[in-house]
Coordinates of C-alpha atoms and ligand atoms in Angstrom, one line a residue:
M825 CA 127.3 102.9 58.0
S826 CA 128.1 99.8 55.9
S827 CA 131.6 98.4 55.7
M828 CA 131.8 99.5 51.9
D829 CA 130.9 103.1 53.1
E830 CA 133.5 103.0 55.8
L831 CA 136.1 101.7 53.4
E832 CA 135.3 104.3 50.9
Q833 CA 135.4 107.0 53.6
S834 CA 138.7 105.8 54.9
T835 CA 140.3 105.6 51.3
Q836 CA 139.2 109.2 50.8
R837 CA 140.7 110.3 54.0
E838 CA 144.1 108.6 52.8
T839 CA 144.0 110.0 49.2
G840 CA 142.2 113.2 49.5
E841 CA 143.7 116.7 49.5
P842 CA 144.3 118.0 52.9
V843 CA 141.7 120.4 54.2
L844 CA 144.4 122.0 56.2
D845 CA 148.1 122.1 55.2
V846 CA 150.5 123.8 57.5
S847 CA 154.1 124.0 56.4
N848 CA 157.1 125.5 58.1
L849 CA 154.9 127.7 60.4
R850 CA 156.9 130.1 62.4
T851 CA 155.2 132.6 64.8
A852 CA 157.4 134.7 67.0
F853 CA 156.7 137.3 69.7
F854 CA 159.1 140.2 69.6
T855 CA 159.6 141.8 73.0
D856 CA 162.2 144.5 74.0
K857 CA 164.3 141.8 75.7
E858 CA 163.9 138.8 73.4
V859 CA 162.3 137.1 70.6
I860 CA 160.2 134.1 71.7
R861 CA 159.8 131.6 68.8
A862 CA 156.6 130.2 70.2
V863 CA 155.9 128.2 67.0
D864 CA 159.2 127.2 65.1
G865 CA 159.0 125.6 61.8
I866 CA 156.1 123.2 62.2
S867 CA 154.3 121.2 59.3
F868 CA 151.3 119.1 59.5
D869 CA 148.1 118.5 57.6
I870 CA 144.4 117.5 58.2
R871 CA 142.3 115.7 55.8
E872 CA 138.5 115.5 55.4
G873 CA 136.7 113.9 58.1
E874 CA 139.9 113.5 60.2
T875 CA 140.7 114.3 63.8
V876 CA 144.4 115.3 64.2
G877 CA 145.6 115.8 67.8
I878 CA 148.1 118.4 68.8
V879 CA 149.4 117.4 72.2
G880 CA 152.0 118.8 74.6
E881 CA 152.6 120.3 78.0
S882 CA 151.7 123.9 78.5
G883 CA 154.0 126.3 76.8
S884 CA 154.7 123.8 74.1
G885 CA 153.0 126.2 71.5
K886 CA 149.9 124.5 70.7
S887 CA 147.5 127.4 71.4
V888 CA 149.7 129.9 69.3
T889 CA 149.5 127.3 66.5
A890 CA 145.6 127.4 66.7
R891 CA 145.6 131.1 66.8
S892 CA 148.0 131.4 63.9
I893 CA 145.7 129.3 61.9
M894 CA 142.7 131.4 62.9
G895 CA 144.5 134.6 62.0
I896 CA 144.2 136.0 65.7
V897 CA 147.8 136.2 66.9
D898 CA 148.1 139.1 69.5
S899 CA 150.8 141.7 69.1
P900 CA 153.8 141.6 69.6
G901 CA 153.4 138.3 67.9
R902 CA 153.6 137.6 64.0
I903 CA 153.7 134.9 61.6
L904 CA 157.3 135.0 60.0
D905 CA 158.0 134.9 56.3
G906 CA 158.3 131.6 54.7
S907 CA 155.3 130.2 56.7
S908 CA 152.2 128.6 54.9
I909 CA 148.9 127.8 56.1
R910 CA 146.6 126.5 53.2
F911 CA 143.0 125.9 53.9
K912 CA 141.4 123.8 51.0
G913 CA 144.4 125.0 48.8
E914 CA 144.0 128.8 49.6
E915 CA 147.0 130.5 51.4
L916 CA 145.8 132.1 54.5
V917 CA 149.2 133.8 55.6
G918 CA 149.2 137.4 54.6
K919 CA 145.2 137.6 54.3
T920 CA 143.7 140.9 55.5
E921 CA 141.3 140.9 58.4
A922 CA 138.3 141.4 56.1
E923 CA 139.4 138.4 54.0
Y924 CA 140.0 136.3 57.1
R925 CA 136.4 137.0 58.3
K926 CA 135.1 135.1 55.4
I927 CA 137.2 132.2 56.4
R928 CA 136.3 132.2 60.0
G929 CA 132.9 130.6 60.6
P930 CA 132.0 128.9 57.5
G931 CA 135.5 127.7 56.9
I932 CA 137.1 127.2 60.3
S933 CA 135.6 127.6 63.8
M934 CA 137.2 127.5 67.1
I935 CA 136.2 126.2 70.5
F936 CA 138.1 127.6 73.3
Q937 CA 138.8 126.0 76.7
D938 CA 136.7 128.3 78.7
P939 CA 133.1 128.7 77.3
L940 CA 132.7 131.9 79.2
T941 CA 135.4 133.3 76.7
S942 CA 133.1 132.7 73.7
L943 CA 129.7 133.4 75.4
N944 CA 128.5 136.9 76.3
P945 CA 126.9 136.9 79.6
V946 CA 124.4 139.7 78.7
Y947 CA 122.8 137.9 75.8
T948 CA 120.6 134.8 75.8
V949 CA 122.4 131.5 74.5
G950 CA 119.7 131.5 71.6
N951 CA 120.4 135.2 70.6
Q952 CA 124.2 134.3 70.3
I953 CA 123.6 131.4 68.2
K954 CA 121.1 133.4 66.2
E955 CA 123.6 136.1 65.6
V956 CA 126.1 133.4 64.0
L957 CA 123.1 132.3 61.9
R958 CA 122.5 135.7 60.7
L959 CA 126.1 136.6 59.9
H960 CA 127.0 133.5 58.2
R961 CA 123.8 131.9 56.8
G962 CA 121.5 135.0 56.5
L963 CA 118.9 133.3 58.7
R964 CA 116.5 135.7 60.8
G965 CA 113.4 135.7 62.8
H966 CA 111.5 132.3 63.2
E967 CA 113.8 130.5 60.8
A968 CA 116.8 131.4 62.8
T969 CA 115.1 130.6 66.3
E970 CA 114.1 127.1 64.9
E971 CA 117.6 126.4 63.8
A972 CA 119.0 127.7 67.0
V973 CA 116.7 125.1 68.8
R974 CA 117.7 122.4 66.3
L975 CA 121.5 123.1 67.1
L976 CA 120.9 123.1 70.8
E977 CA 119.1 119.6 70.4
A978 CA 122.0 118.3 68.1
V979 CA 124.4 119.0 71.0
S980 CA 122.0 117.2 73.4
I981 CA 120.7 120.3 75.4
P982 CA 117.7 118.9 77.3
D983 CA 114.5 121.0 76.8
A984 CA 116.2 123.1 74.0
R985 CA 113.1 125.0 73.2
R986 CA 113.1 126.5 76.6
R987 CA 116.7 126.8 77.1
V988 CA 117.2 128.9 73.9
D989 CA 115.8 131.9 75.8
E990 CA 118.3 131.3 78.8
Y991 CA 121.4 133.2 79.6
P992 CA 124.9 131.5 80.0
H993 CA 124.9 131.7 83.7
Q994 CA 121.6 129.5 83.8
F995 CA 123.6 126.6 82.1
S996 CA 126.0 124.1 83.9
G997 CA 129.5 124.1 82.8
G998 CA 129.1 121.1 80.6
M999 CA 126.0 122.6 79.0
R1000 CA 127.9 125.8 78.3
Q1001 CA 130.5 123.9 76.5
R1002 CA 127.7 122.2 74.5
A1003 CA 126.2 125.4 73.6
V1004 CA 129.7 126.9 72.5
I1005 CA 129.9 123.8 70.2
A1006 CA 126.4 124.5 68.9
M1007 CA 127.7 128.1 68.1
A1008 CA 130.7 126.7 66.4
L1009 CA 128.5 124.5 64.2
A1010 CA 126.0 127.2 63.5
S1011 CA 128.2 128.5 60.6
K1012 CA 128.6 125.1 59.0
P1013 CA 132.4 125.0 59.2
E1014 CA 134.5 122.5 57.4
L1015 CA 137.2 122.4 60.1
I1016 CA 136.8 123.0 63.9
I1017 CA 139.8 123.9 66.0
A1018 CA 139.1 122.8 69.5
D1019 CA 141.6 124.1 72.1
E1020 CA 141.5 122.1 75.4
P1021 CA 137.7 122.0 75.0
T1022 CA 137.2 119.5 77.8
T1023 CA 139.9 120.5 80.3
A1024 CA 137.7 122.6 82.7
L1025 CA 135.0 119.7 82.8
D1026 CA 134.7 116.8 84.9
V1027 CA 135.8 113.4 83.6
T1028 CA 132.0 112.2 83.0
I1029 CA 131.1 115.4 81.2
Q1030 CA 134.4 115.3 79.4
A1031 CA 133.6 111.8 78.1
Q1032 CA 130.2 113.0 76.9
I1033 CA 131.5 116.0 75.1
L1034 CA 134.2 113.8 73.4
E1035 CA 131.4 111.5 72.3
L1036 CA 129.3 114.3 71.0
L1037 CA 132.2 115.7 68.9
E1038 CA 132.7 112.4 67.4
E1039 CA 129.1 111.9 66.6
I1040 CA 128.9 115.3 64.9
Q1041 CA 132.0 114.7 63.1
E1042 CA 130.6 111.5 61.6
E1043 CA 127.3 113.1 60.6
R1044 CA 128.9 116.2 59.1
G1045 CA 132.2 115.0 57.7
L1046 CA 134.1 117.6 59.8
S1047 CA 137.7 117.8 60.2
I1048 CA 138.8 118.5 63.7
M1049 CA 142.1 119.9 65.0
F1050 CA 142.1 118.8 68.6
I1051 CA 144.5 120.5 71.0
T1052 CA 145.2 119.1 74.6
H1053 CA 147.8 118.4 77.2
D1054 CA 146.0 115.2 78.2
M1055 CA 147.4 112.0 76.3
G1056 CA 144.3 110.1 77.6
V1057 CA 142.0 112.5 75.7
I1058 CA 144.2 112.2 72.6
A1059 CA 143.9 108.3 72.8
E1060 CA 140.1 108.7 72.7
I1061 CA 139.5 111.2 69.9
A1062 CA 142.5 111.6 67.5
D1063 CA 143.3 109.6 64.2
R1064 CA 146.7 111.1 64.0
V1065 CA 148.8 112.8 66.7
N1066 CA 151.4 115.5 66.5
V1067 CA 153.4 115.8 69.6
M1068 CA 154.7 119.5 70.3
Y1069 CA 157.7 120.6 72.5
A1070 CA 159.0 124.0 72.8
G1071 CA 157.6 125.4 69.5
E1072 CA 158.3 122.1 67.4
I1073 CA 156.6 118.9 66.5
I1074 CA 158.8 116.3 67.7
E1075 CA 156.9 113.2 66.8
S1076 CA 153.9 112.4 64.4
A1077 CA 152.1 109.2 63.9
P1078 CA 148.8 107.5 63.7
V1079 CA 147.4 107.4 67.1
E1080 CA 147.6 103.4 67.6
E1081 CA 151.2 103.6 66.4
L1082 CA 152.2 106.5 68.6
F1083 CA 150.7 104.9 71.8
G1084 CA 152.0 101.4 70.7
D1085 CA 155.5 102.3 69.7
P1086 CA 156.4 105.8 70.7
K1087 CA 159.9 106.7 69.3
H1088 CA 160.8 110.2 70.6
P1089 CA 162.0 110.2 74.3
Y1090 CA 159.6 113.0 75.1
T1091 CA 156.6 111.2 73.8
E1092 CA 157.8 108.1 75.9
G1093 CA 157.9 110.3 78.9
L1094 CA 154.4 111.8 78.2
L1095 CA 153.1 108.2 77.9
E1096 CA 154.8 107.2 81.1
S1097 CA 153.1 110.0 82.9
I1098 CA 149.5 108.9 82.1
P1099 CA 147.7 108.1 85.3
G1100 CA 147.1 104.4 85.8
R1101 CA 149.9 103.4 83.4
H1102 CA 151.8 101.6 86.1
P1103 CA 149.4 99.8 88.5
G1104 CA 151.0 99.2 91.9
E1105 CA 153.0 102.3 91.8
D1106 CA 151.7 105.1 94.3
R1107 CA 153.6 107.9 92.7
L1108 CA 152.8 109.2 89.2
R1109 CA 155.8 109.2 87.1
T1110 CA 156.7 112.7 85.5
I1111 CA 159.2 114.3 83.2
K1112 CA 161.6 116.1 85.3
G1113 CA 162.1 119.8 84.5
E1114 CA 160.1 122.3 82.5
V1115 CA 159.4 123.3 78.8
P1116 CA 162.1 125.7 78.0
T1117 CA 161.0 129.1 76.5
P1118 CA 162.1 128.9 72.9
N1119 CA 164.0 132.4 72.8
E1120 CA 167.0 131.5 70.7
P1121 CA 167.3 129.6 67.3
A1122 CA 167.1 126.0 67.7
T1123 CA 170.7 124.9 67.0
Y1124 CA 170.6 121.9 69.3
C1125 CA 167.7 119.6 70.8
R1126 CA 165.5 121.7 73.0
F1127 CA 164.6 118.5 74.8
A1128 CA 168.2 117.6 75.8
P1129 CA 168.3 119.0 79.4
R1130 CA 165.4 116.7 80.2
C1131 CA 166.2 113.6 78.0
P1132 CA 167.4 110.4 79.5
K1133 CA 168.9 109.4 76.2
A1134 CA 170.8 112.6 75.3
F1135 CA 174.4 112.2 74.1
D1136 CA 176.9 114.9 73.2
E1137 CA 175.7 115.7 69.7
C1138 CA 172.3 116.6 71.0
N1139 CA 173.6 119.8 72.2
S1140 CA 175.1 120.9 69.0
V1141 CA 172.8 119.5 66.2
H1142 CA 169.2 120.6 65.7
P1143 CA 167.1 117.5 65.2
V1144 CA 164.6 117.8 62.4
S1145 CA 161.5 115.7 61.6
V1146 CA 162.8 112.3 59.9
P1147 CA 160.8 109.0 59.1
I1148 CA 161.7 106.8 62.0
H1149 CA 163.1 104.2 59.6
E1150 CA 163.5 104.1 55.8
S1151 CA 160.0 102.4 55.0
A1152 CA 158.0 104.5 57.6
D1153 CA 155.9 107.2 55.7
N1154 CA 153.7 108.3 58.4
H1155 CA 155.7 108.1 61.5
T1156 CA 158.3 110.7 62.0
A1157 CA 160.4 111.9 64.9
A1158 CA 162.8 114.9 65.4
C1159 CA 165.4 113.1 67.3
L1160 CA 169.1 112.3 66.5
L1161 CA 168.4 108.6 67.1
Y1162 CA 166.4 108.3 63.9
P1163 CA 166.2 107.1 61.4
E1164 CA 167.2 103.9 63.2
D1165 CA 168.1 101.9 60.0
G1166 CA 171.8 102.9 60.1
T1167 CA 174.4 103.9 62.8
R1168 CA 173.8 106.6 65.2
E1169 CA 176.6 108.4 63.3
D1170 CA 174.6 108.2 60.2
A1171 CA 171.5 109.4 61.7
V1172 CA 173.4 112.6 63.2
E1173 CA 174.7 113.4 59.8
T1174 CA 171.1 113.3 58.2
H1175 CA 170.0 115.7 60.9
R1176 CA 173.2 118.0 60.6
A1177 CA 172.8 118.1 56.8
R1178 CA 169.0 118.8 56.8
S1179 CA 168.9 121.3 59.7
E1180 CA 171.9 123.4 57.5
V1181 CA 169.5 123.4 54.6
Y1182 CA 166.7 124.5 57.1
E1183 CA 168.6 127.4 58.4
Q1184 CA 169.7 128.8 55.1
Ligands
SF4_1004 S1 168.0 114.4 70.0 FE1 169.1 113.6 71.8 S2 168.3 115.0 73.6 FE2 166.8 115.2 71.8 S3 165.4 113.6 72.2 FE3 166.8 112.6 70.7 S4 168.2 111.5 72.2 FE4 167.0 113.1 73.5

């Protein structure tokens, strides 16, 4: 690609309408005993050709976010009123299952962590890809077979013409994940949601899959939402990153800025825990404690029990996402230490005032 093309593409990404625009999304699970606020008021967007990472420990709400967007939240969970998920300007919250079926596939496709969740063991890989081609693109017979082979070749499956007639158990783990990516691409989606797609794979295969996703994205101008608990993977693949904790997005920034100048104490802790970050230390640093279950309204900072910088107000004021300083338009943190232009008291007042509006 020429530098002019690159410039044009990056300008488009910066100014274009978001492909996905999530605003104040809240998804809760209603059990007899409690209400679990798995996703609690998150907002983010994804523009054309962009990879946006969602990162956090297990239990932070990443996968429920993905399932909410795909319209596949399992009972007793549901998306709460006031939530908005707009795909290319169209509101998805409130759509019927029949309406959603038109979005899944040609609009948004999902790649799950375990390829065996997506692949049926009793059908050949080729037949499963051809089923997607039939459903979403009306291809059948020879034409569908040729396209399935082409898709397997596109995801670097060796000897694709023979492999197209094999069953999932005849594929290695890495090849199965490639086949799942081929299936996700078969419907020509505009957005792919990849939920920990490389977690079950060894490091070499993981690197190959990440490279493959990047190549496909460049060729097809795809947008990708990439979910992982692994900061190393996020550094490799994302343009922008949203860090989730206990149902909330607690920091959001372009990837270089997040890694070079993290602001939220939780993000700092995650970065400190990356293996190899502190050469010479034989013990891996970790964040003590666990992600709490968000089973009550956030009237305080949910990270406070684990935060090395916590102070009194952290237990009584809910931090909302604010720019880290006045002139920062693309780096936000939900922490009472920000914005950092004025005094700490000023910052706390900003959060107090904004969270009162939020609760109304
Ligand atoms: S609001 Fe307080 S407890 Fe929460 S991250 Fe910021 S300093 Fe830590």
